[in-house]
GROMACS .gro file of C-alpha atoms in nm:
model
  441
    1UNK     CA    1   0.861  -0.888   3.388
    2UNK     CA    2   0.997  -0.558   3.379
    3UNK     CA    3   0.845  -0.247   3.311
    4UNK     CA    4   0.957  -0.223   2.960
    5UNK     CA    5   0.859  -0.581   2.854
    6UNK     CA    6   0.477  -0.503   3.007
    7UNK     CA    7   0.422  -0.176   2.811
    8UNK     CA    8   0.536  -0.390   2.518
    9UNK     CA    9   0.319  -0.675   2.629
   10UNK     CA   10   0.011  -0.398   2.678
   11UNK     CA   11   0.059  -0.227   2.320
   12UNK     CA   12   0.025  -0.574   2.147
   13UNK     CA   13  -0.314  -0.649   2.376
   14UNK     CA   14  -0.408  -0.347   2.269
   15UNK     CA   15  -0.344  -0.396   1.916
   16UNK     CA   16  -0.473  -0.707   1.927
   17UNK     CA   17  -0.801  -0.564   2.062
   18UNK     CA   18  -0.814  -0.365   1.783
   19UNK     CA   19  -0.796  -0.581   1.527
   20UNK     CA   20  -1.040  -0.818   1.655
   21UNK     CA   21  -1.282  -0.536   1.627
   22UNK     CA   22  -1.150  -0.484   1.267
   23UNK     CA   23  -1.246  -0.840   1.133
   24UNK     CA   24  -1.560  -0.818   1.358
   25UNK     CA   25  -1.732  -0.470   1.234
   26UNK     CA   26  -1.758  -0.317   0.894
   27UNK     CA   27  -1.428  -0.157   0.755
   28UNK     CA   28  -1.361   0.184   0.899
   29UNK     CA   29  -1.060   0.383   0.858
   30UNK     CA   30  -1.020   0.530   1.199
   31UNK     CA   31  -0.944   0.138   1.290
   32UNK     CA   32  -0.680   0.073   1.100
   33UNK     CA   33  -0.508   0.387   1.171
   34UNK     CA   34  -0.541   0.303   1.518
   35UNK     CA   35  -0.396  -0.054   1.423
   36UNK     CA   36  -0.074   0.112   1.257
   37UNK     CA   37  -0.070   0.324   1.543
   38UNK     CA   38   0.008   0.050   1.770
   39UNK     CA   39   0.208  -0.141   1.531
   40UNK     CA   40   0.447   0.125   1.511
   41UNK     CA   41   0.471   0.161   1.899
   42UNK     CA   42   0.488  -0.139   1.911
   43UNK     CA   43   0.816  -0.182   1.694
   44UNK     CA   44   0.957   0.105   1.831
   45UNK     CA   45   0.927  -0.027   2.166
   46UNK     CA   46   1.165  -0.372   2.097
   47UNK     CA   47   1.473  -0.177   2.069
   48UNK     CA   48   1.430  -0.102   2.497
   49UNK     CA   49   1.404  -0.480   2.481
   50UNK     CA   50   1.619  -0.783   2.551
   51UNK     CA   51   1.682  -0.992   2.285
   52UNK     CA   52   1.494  -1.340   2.440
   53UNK     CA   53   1.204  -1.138   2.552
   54UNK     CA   54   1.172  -0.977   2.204
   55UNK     CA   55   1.147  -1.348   2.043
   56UNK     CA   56   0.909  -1.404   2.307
   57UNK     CA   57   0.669  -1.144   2.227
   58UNK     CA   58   0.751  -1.158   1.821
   59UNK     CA   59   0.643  -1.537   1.852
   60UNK     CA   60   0.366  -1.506   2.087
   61UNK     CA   61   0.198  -1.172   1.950
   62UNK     CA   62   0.251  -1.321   1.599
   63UNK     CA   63   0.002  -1.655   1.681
   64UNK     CA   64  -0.229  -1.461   1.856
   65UNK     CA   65  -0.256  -1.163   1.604
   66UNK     CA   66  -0.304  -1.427   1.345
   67UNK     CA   67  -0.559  -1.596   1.561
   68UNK     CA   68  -0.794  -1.334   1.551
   69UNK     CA   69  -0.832  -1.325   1.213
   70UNK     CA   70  -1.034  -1.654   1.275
   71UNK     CA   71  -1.280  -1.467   1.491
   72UNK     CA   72  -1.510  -1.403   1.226
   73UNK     CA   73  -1.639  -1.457   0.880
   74UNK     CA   74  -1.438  -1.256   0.593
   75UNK     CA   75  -1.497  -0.909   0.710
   76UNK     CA   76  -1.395  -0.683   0.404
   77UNK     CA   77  -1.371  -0.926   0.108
   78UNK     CA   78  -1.566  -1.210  -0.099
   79UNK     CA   79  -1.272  -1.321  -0.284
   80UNK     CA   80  -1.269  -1.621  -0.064
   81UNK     CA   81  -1.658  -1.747  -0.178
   82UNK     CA   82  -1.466  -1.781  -0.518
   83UNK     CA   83  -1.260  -1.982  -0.417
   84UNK     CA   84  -1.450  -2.217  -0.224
   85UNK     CA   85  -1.635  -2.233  -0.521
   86UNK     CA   86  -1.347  -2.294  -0.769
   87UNK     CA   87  -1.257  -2.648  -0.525
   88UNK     CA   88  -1.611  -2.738  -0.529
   89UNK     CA   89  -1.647  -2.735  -0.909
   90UNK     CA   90  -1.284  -2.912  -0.956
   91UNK     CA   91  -1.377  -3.161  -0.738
   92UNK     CA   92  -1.694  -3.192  -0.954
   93UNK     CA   93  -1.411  -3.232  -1.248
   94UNK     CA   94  -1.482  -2.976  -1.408
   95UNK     CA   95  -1.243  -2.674  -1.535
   96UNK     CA   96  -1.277  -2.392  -1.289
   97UNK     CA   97  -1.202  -2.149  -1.594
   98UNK     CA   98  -1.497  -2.318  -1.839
   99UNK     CA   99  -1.792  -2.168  -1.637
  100UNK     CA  100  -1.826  -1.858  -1.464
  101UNK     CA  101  -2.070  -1.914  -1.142
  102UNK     CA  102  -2.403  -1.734  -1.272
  103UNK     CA  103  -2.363  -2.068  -1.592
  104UNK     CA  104  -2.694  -2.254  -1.559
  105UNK     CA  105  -2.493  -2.584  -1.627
  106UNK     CA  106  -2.372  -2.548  -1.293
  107UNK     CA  107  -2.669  -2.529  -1.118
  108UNK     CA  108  -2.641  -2.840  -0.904
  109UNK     CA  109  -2.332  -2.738  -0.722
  110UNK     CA  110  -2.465  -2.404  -0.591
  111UNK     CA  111  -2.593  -2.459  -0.223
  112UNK     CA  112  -2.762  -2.209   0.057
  113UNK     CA  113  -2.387  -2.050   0.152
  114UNK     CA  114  -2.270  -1.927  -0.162
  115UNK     CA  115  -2.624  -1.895  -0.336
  116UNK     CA  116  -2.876  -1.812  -0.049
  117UNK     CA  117  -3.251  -1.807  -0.075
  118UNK     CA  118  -3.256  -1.443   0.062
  119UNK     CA  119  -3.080  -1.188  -0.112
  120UNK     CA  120  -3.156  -0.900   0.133
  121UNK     CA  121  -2.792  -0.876   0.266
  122UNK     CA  122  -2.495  -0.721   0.190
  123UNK     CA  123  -2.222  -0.791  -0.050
  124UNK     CA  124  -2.442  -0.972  -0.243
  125UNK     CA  125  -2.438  -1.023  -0.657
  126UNK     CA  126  -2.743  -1.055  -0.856
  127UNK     CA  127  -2.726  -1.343  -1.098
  128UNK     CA  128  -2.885  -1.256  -1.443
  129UNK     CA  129  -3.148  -1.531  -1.407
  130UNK     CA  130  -3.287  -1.414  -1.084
  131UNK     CA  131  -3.144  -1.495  -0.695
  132UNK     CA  132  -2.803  -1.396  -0.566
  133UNK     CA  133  -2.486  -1.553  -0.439
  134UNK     CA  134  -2.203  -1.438  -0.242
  135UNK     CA  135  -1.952  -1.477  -0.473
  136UNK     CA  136  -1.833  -1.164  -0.694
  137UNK     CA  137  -1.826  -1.111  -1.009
  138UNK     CA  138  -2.064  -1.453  -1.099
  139UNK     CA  139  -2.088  -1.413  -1.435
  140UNK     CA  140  -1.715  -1.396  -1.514
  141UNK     CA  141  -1.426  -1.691  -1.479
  142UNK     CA  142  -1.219  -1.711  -1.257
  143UNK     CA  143  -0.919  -1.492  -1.244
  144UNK     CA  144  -0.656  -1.704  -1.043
  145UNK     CA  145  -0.366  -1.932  -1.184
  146UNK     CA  146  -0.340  -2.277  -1.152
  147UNK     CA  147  -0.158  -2.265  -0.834
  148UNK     CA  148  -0.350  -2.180  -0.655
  149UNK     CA  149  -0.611  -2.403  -0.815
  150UNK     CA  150  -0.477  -2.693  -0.668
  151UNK     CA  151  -0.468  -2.494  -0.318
  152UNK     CA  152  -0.855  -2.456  -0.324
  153UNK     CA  153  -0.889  -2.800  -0.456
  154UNK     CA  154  -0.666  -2.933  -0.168
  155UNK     CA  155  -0.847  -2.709   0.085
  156UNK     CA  156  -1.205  -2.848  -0.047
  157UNK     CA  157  -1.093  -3.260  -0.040
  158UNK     CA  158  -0.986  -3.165   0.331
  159UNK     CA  159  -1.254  -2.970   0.444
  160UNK     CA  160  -1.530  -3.159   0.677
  161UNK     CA  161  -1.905  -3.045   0.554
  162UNK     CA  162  -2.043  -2.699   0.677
  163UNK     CA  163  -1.681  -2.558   0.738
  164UNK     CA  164  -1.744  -2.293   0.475
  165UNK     CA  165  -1.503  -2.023   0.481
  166UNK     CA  166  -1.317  -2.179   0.819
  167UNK     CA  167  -1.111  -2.413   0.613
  168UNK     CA  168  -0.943  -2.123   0.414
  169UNK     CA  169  -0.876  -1.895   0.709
  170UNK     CA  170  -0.763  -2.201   0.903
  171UNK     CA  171  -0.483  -2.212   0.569
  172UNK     CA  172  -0.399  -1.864   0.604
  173UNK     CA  173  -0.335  -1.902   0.947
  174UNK     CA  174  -0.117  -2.165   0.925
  175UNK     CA  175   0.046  -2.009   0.629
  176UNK     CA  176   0.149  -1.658   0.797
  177UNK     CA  177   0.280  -1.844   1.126
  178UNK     CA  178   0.460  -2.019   0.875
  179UNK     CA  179   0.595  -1.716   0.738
  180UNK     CA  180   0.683  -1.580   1.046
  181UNK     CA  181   0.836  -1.887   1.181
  182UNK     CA  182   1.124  -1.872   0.841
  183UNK     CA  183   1.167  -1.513   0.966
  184UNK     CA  184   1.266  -1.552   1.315
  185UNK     CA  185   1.485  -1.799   1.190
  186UNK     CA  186   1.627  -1.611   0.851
  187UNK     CA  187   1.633  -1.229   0.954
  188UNK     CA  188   1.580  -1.244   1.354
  189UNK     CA  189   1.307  -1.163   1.567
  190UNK     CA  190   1.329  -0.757   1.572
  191UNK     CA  191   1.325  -0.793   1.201
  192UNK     CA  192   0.986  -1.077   1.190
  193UNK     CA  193   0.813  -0.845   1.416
  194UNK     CA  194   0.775  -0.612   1.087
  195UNK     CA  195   0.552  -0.932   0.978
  196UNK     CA  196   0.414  -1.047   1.279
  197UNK     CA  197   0.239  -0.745   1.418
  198UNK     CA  198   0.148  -0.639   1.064
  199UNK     CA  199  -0.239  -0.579   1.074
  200UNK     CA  200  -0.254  -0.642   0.755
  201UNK     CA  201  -0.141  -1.005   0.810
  202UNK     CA  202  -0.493  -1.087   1.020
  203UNK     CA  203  -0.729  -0.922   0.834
  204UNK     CA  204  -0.582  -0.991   0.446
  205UNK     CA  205  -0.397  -1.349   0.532
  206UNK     CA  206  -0.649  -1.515   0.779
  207UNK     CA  207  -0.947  -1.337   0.791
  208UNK     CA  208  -1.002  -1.236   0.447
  209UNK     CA  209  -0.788  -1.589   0.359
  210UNK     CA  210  -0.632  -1.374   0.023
  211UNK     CA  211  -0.467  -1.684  -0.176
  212UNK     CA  212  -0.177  -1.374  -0.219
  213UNK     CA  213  -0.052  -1.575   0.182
  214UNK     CA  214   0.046  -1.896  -0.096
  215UNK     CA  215   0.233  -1.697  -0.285
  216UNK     CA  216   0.399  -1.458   0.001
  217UNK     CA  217   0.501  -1.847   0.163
  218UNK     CA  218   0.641  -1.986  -0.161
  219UNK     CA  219   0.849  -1.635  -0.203
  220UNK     CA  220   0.977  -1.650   0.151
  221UNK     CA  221   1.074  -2.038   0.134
  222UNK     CA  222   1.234  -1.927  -0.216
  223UNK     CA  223   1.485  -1.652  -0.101
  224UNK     CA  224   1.580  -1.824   0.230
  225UNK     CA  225   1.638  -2.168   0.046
  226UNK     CA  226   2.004  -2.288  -0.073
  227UNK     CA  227   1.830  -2.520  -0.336
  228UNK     CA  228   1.499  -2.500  -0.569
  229UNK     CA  229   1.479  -2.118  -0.521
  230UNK     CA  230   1.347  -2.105  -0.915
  231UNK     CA  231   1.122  -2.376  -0.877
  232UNK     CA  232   0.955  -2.235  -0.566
  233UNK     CA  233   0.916  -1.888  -0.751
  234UNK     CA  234   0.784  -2.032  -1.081
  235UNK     CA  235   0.484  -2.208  -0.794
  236UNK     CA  236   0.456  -1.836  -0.628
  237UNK     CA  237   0.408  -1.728  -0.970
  238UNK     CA  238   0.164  -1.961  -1.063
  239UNK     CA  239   0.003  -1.891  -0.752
  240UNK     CA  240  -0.079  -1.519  -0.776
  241UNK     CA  241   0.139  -1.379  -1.102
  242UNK     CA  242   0.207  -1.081  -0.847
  243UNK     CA  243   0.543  -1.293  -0.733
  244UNK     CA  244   0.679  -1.260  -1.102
  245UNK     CA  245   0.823  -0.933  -0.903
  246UNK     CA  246   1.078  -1.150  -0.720
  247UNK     CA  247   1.232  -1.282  -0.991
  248UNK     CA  248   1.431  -1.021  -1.049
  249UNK     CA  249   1.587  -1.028  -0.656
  250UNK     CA  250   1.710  -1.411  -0.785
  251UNK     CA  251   1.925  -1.269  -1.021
  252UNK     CA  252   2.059  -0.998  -0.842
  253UNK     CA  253   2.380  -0.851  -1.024
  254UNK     CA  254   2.407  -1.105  -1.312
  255UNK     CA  255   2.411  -0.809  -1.544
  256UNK     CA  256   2.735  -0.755  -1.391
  257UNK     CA  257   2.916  -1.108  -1.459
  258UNK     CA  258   3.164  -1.260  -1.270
  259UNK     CA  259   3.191  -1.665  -1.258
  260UNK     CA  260   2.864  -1.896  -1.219
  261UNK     CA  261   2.660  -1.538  -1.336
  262UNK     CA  262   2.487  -1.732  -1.684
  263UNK     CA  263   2.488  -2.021  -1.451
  264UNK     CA  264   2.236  -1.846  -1.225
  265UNK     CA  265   2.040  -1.739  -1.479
  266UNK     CA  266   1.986  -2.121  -1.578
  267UNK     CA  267   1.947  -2.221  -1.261
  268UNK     CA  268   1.621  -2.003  -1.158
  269UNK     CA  269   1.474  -1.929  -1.517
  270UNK     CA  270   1.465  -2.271  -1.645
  271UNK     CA  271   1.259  -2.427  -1.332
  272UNK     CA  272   1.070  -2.143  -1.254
  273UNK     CA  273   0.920  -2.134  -1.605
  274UNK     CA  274   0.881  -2.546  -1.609
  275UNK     CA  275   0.691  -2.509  -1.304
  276UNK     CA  276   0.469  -2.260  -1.462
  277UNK     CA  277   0.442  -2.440  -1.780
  278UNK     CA  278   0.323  -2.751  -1.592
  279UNK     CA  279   0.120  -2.595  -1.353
  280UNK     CA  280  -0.129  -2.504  -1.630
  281UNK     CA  281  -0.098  -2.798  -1.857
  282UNK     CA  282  -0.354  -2.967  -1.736
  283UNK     CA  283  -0.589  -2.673  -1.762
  284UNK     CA  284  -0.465  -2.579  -2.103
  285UNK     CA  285  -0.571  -2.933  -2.219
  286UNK     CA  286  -0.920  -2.871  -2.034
  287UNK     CA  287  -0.962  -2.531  -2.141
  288UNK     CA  288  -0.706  -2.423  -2.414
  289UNK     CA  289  -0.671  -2.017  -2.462
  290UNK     CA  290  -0.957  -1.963  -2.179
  291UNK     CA  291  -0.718  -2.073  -1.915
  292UNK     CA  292  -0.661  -1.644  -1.882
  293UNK     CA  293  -0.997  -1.653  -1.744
  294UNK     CA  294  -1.050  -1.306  -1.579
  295UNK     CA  295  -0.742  -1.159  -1.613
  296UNK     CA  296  -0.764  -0.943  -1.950
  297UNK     CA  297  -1.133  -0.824  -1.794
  298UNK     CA  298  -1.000  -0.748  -1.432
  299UNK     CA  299  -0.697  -0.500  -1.560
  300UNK     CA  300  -0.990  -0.367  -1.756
  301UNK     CA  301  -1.176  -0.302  -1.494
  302UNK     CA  302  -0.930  -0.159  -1.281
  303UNK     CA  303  -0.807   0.089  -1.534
  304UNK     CA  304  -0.462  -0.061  -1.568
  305UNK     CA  305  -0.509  -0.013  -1.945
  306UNK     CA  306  -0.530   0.358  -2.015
  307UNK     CA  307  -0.418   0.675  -1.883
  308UNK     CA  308  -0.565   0.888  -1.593
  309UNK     CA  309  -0.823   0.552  -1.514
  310UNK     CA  310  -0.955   0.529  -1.187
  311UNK     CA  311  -0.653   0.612  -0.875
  312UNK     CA  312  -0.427   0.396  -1.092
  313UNK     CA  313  -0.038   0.585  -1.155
  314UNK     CA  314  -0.198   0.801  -0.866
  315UNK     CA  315   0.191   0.899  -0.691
  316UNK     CA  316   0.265   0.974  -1.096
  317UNK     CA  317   0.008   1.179  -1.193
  318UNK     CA  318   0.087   1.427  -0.931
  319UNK     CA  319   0.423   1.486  -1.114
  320UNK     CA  320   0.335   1.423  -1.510
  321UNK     CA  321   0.015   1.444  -1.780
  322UNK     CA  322  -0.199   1.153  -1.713
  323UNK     CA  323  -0.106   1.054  -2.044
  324UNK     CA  324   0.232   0.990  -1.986
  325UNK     CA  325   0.212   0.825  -1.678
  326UNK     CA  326   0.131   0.468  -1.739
  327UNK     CA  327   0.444   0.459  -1.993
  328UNK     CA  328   0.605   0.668  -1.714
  329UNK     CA  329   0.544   0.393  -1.496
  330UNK     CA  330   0.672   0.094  -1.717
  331UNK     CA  331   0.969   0.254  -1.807
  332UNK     CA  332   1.016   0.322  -1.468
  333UNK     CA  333   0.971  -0.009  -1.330
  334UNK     CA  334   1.217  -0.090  -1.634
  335UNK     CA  335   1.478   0.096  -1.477
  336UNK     CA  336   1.439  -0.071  -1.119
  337UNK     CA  337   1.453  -0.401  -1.275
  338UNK     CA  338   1.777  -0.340  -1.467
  339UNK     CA  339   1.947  -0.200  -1.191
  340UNK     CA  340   1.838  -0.465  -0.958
  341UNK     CA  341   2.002  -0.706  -1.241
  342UNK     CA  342   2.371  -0.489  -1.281
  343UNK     CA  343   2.433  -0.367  -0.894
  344UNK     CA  344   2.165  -0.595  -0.675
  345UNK     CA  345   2.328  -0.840  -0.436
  346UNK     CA  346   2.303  -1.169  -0.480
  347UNK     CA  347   2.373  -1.317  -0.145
  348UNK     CA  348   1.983  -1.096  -0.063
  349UNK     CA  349   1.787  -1.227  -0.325
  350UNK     CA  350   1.525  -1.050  -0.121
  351UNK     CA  351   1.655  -0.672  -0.132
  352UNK     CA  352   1.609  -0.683  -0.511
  353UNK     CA  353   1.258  -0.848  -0.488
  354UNK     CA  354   1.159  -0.568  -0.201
  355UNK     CA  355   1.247  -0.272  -0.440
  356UNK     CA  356   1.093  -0.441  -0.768
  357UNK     CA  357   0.774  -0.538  -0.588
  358UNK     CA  358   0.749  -0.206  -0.352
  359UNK     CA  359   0.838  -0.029  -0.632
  360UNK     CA  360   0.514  -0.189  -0.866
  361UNK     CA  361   0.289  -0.086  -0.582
  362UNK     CA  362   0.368   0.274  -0.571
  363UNK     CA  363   0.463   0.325  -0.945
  364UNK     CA  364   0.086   0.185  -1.029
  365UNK     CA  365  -0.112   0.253  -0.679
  366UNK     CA  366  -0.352  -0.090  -0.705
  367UNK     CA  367  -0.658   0.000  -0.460
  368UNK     CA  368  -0.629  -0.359  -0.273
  369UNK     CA  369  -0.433  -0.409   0.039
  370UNK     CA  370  -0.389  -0.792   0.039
  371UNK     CA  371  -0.124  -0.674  -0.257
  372UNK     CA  372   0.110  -0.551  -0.035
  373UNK     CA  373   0.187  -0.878   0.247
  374UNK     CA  374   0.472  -0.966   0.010
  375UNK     CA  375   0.622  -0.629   0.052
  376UNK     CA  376   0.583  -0.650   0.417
  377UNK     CA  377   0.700  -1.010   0.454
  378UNK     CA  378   1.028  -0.892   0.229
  379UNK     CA  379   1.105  -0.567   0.422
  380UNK     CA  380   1.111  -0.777   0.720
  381UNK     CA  381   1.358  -1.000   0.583
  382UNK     CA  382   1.549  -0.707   0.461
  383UNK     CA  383   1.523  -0.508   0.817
  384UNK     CA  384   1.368  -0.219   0.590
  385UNK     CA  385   1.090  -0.082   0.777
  386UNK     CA  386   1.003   0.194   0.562
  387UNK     CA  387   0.875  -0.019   0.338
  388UNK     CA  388   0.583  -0.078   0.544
  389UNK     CA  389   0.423   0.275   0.448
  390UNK     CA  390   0.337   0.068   0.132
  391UNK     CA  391   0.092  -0.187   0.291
  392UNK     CA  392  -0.064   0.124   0.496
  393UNK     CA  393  -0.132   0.302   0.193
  394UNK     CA  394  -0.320   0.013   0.023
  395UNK     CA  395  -0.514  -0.012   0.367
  396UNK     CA  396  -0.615   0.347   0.323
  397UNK     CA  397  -0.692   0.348  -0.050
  398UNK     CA  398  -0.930   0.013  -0.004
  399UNK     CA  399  -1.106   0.113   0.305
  400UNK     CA  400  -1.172   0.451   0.166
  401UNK     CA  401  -1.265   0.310  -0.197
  402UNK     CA  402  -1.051   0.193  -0.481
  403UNK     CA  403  -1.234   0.384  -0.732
  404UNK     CA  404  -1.331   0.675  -0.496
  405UNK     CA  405  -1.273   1.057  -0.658
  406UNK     CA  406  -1.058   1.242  -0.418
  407UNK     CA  407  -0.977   0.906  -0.208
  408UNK     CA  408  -0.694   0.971   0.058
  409UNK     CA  409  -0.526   0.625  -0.078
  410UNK     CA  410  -0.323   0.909  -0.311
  411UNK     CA  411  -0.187   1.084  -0.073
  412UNK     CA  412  -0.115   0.776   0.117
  413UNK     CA  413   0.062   0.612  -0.147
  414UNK     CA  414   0.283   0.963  -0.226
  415UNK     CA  415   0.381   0.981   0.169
  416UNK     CA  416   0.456   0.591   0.137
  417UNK     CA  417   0.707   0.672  -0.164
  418UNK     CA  418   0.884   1.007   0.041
  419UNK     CA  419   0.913   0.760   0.358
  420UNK     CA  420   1.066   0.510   0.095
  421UNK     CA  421   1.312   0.789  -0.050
  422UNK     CA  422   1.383   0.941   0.298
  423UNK     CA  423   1.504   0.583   0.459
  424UNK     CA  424   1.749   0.516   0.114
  425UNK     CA  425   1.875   0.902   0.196
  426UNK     CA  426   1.928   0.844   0.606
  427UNK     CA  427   2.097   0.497   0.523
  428UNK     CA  428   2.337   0.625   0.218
  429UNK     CA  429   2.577   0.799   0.434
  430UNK     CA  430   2.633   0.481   0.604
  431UNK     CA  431   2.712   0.246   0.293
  432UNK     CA  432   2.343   0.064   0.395
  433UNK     CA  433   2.242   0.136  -0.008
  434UNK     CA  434   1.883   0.016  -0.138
  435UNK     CA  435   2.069  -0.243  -0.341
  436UNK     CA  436   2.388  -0.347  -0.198
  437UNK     CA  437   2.588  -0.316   0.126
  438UNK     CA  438   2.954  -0.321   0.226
  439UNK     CA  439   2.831  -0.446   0.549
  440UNK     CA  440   2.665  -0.658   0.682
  441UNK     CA  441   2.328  -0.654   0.898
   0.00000   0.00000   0.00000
């Protein structure tokens, strides 16, 4: 081994030592900067690197980055107690989005994990009738599409008794080496490392066990496939709605014609939406209308709905009235998407589905950073690491509070935009452009 390959081999201990003490201790910022830190020298250090040794560390750093995620209990989120509980009241055969948790009629599934005795802990929810449980939010329904209903179901029939959140991480595990096994194979392995180093991959897809790592698979096996790409996007899409963003990076430059262009619209429309429109048959038969169960409420919550709510439009309300800048954003996003549809290029379905989705994140600045590991698994198909700033800023806005006044996630998310703008200026001169590319990677 020579020198290079060791100091390599020594950042991703290190970084792997962090990040165990990430999913082990209470979110801190200074941890995940350090984690970044790393990351990045740890990129930057493949290029001294031979290409075997590189797929080497790529594939073995990946697995045991991901393994550490499995360390520990869920370390920054409860979204996972939901859904555990959503497969436990399926199985029961009952619609997850008729009941929210805190509904007395489901009193007989609760147990001691998800509802304990003791409610002196953190990250606990009072019910209204007295006691506690673990999962948030217990007297709404449940927010998440019908995809990804049949994932927790799945995950529940297959789970041995007492695994409790194991199962899950043990799905997001398998899930992200998935991932990063289609990009060794699809962009290379100086390109997967983008993914496979990614702190955000252990702590959002295995430790916190996001459902966002279905989607982020489904999108993945959908722009590196030669057949069912609009069927596997219409399951990301029922998965976690947040994939509707690569839709766009399908059709890459229909607006522009040429032969088989309508064709291609057919072609990934058509099964995308009968996926969808399956997918939640069932439920809309259970359920009818309620089948939106938490969605209306959550962009509510989150201040999606109004101007100058929250940190929301946080990169555009440093540059217009807070008024204007959620129709700022929309009409911006508008733009992307159209141009994505006239000059994107179709043979990298996944350039057009990195600028649409990187472009959502810093146009509306969500406070979560499990949003952002399909923006990190797409720049790594698309070799453009300056994308990543994207997934850091989410990192800093949820560690430091989604909702906080003053929180540094703004100026995160503005630096993340200028990195963005500053790699499309460095790689213009070259004829690399954010859409298209006389050449060829």
């Amino acid at each position: 081994m020579n020198r290079n390959t060791t100091v390599a081999a020594g950042t991703l201990a290190a970084l792997a030592a962090v990040v165990l003490r990430l999913v082990t201790g209470p979110p801190h910022l200074g941890w995940y900067l350090a984690a970044w830190a790393l990351f990045a020298a740890a990129l930057w250090q493949t290029a001294r690197l031979p290409g075997r040794t590189t797929a080497a560390l790529v594939l073995a750093g990946g697995i045991t980055l991901a393994a550490t995620g499995l360390a520990a209990p869920p370390s920054s989120s409860t979204d996972s107690f939901r859904y555990a509980w959503d497969g436990r009241v399926q199985a029961a055969g009952i619609s997850p989005y008729d009941h929210p948790p805190a509904d007395p009629a489901l009193v007989r599934l609760r147990d001691d994990w998800l509802f304990p005795a003791a409610c002196d802990a953190p990250a606990l929810w009072p019910l209204p009738g007295g006691g506690c449980t673990r999962i948030n939010r217990p007297t709404e329904p449940t927010i998440y599409p019908p995809v990804a209903q049949g994932y927790f179901l799945l995950v529940h029939w297959l789970s041995p008794d007492g695994v409790r959140h194991k199962a899950l991480q043990l799905g997001g595990f398998v899930a992200a080496v998935a991932v990063l096994a289609i990009l060794c194979r699809a962009a290379g392995a100086r390109r997967a490392a983008y993914w496979a180093w990614c702190p955000a991959v252990p702590v959002e897809a295995v430790n916190n066990a996001h459902v966002d790592m279905l989607g982020v698979l489904l999108v993945v096996l959908a722009c590196t496939a030669v057949r069912g790409r609009g069927a596997l996007l219409g399951a990301a899409v029922a998965a976690k709605l947040l994939p509707v963003t690569a839709l766009p990076g399908a059709l890459s430059g229909v607006l522009a014609g040429g032969p088989g262009a309508w064709r291609r619209v057919l072609g990934t429309v058509v099964p995308a939406g009968l996926v969808v429109a399956l997918s939640y048959l069932p439920y809309v038969l259970a359920s009818g209308a309620s089948v939106a169960g938490y969605l209306p409420g959550y962009l509510k919550e989150e201040r999606y709905d109004g101007p100058g709510g929250g940190n929301r439009y946080a990169v555009l309300r440093l540059l217009v009235p807070d008024g204007w800048a959620p129709w700022a954003a929309i009409a911006l996003l508008g733009l992307v998407v159209l141009a994505v549809l006239r000059y994107g290029d179709a043979d990298r379905p996944w350039r057009g589905a990195l600028l649409v989705s990187g472009s959502l994140l810093l146009l509306f600045t969500p406070g979560y950073s499990w949003y952002a590991l399909l923006v990190v698994a797409l720049a790594a198909l698309d070799g453009r690491w300056e994308w990543l700033g994207v997934a850091l800023a989410g990192a800093v806005a949820y560690t430091t509070g989604p909702a906080a006044p003053g929180s540094p996630g703004t100026p995160a998310y503005a630096l993340a935009a200028v990195a963005v703008l500053a790699g499309w200026a460095v790689r213009r001169p070259r004829g690399d452009h954010l859409l298209s590319s006389a050449r060829k990677d």
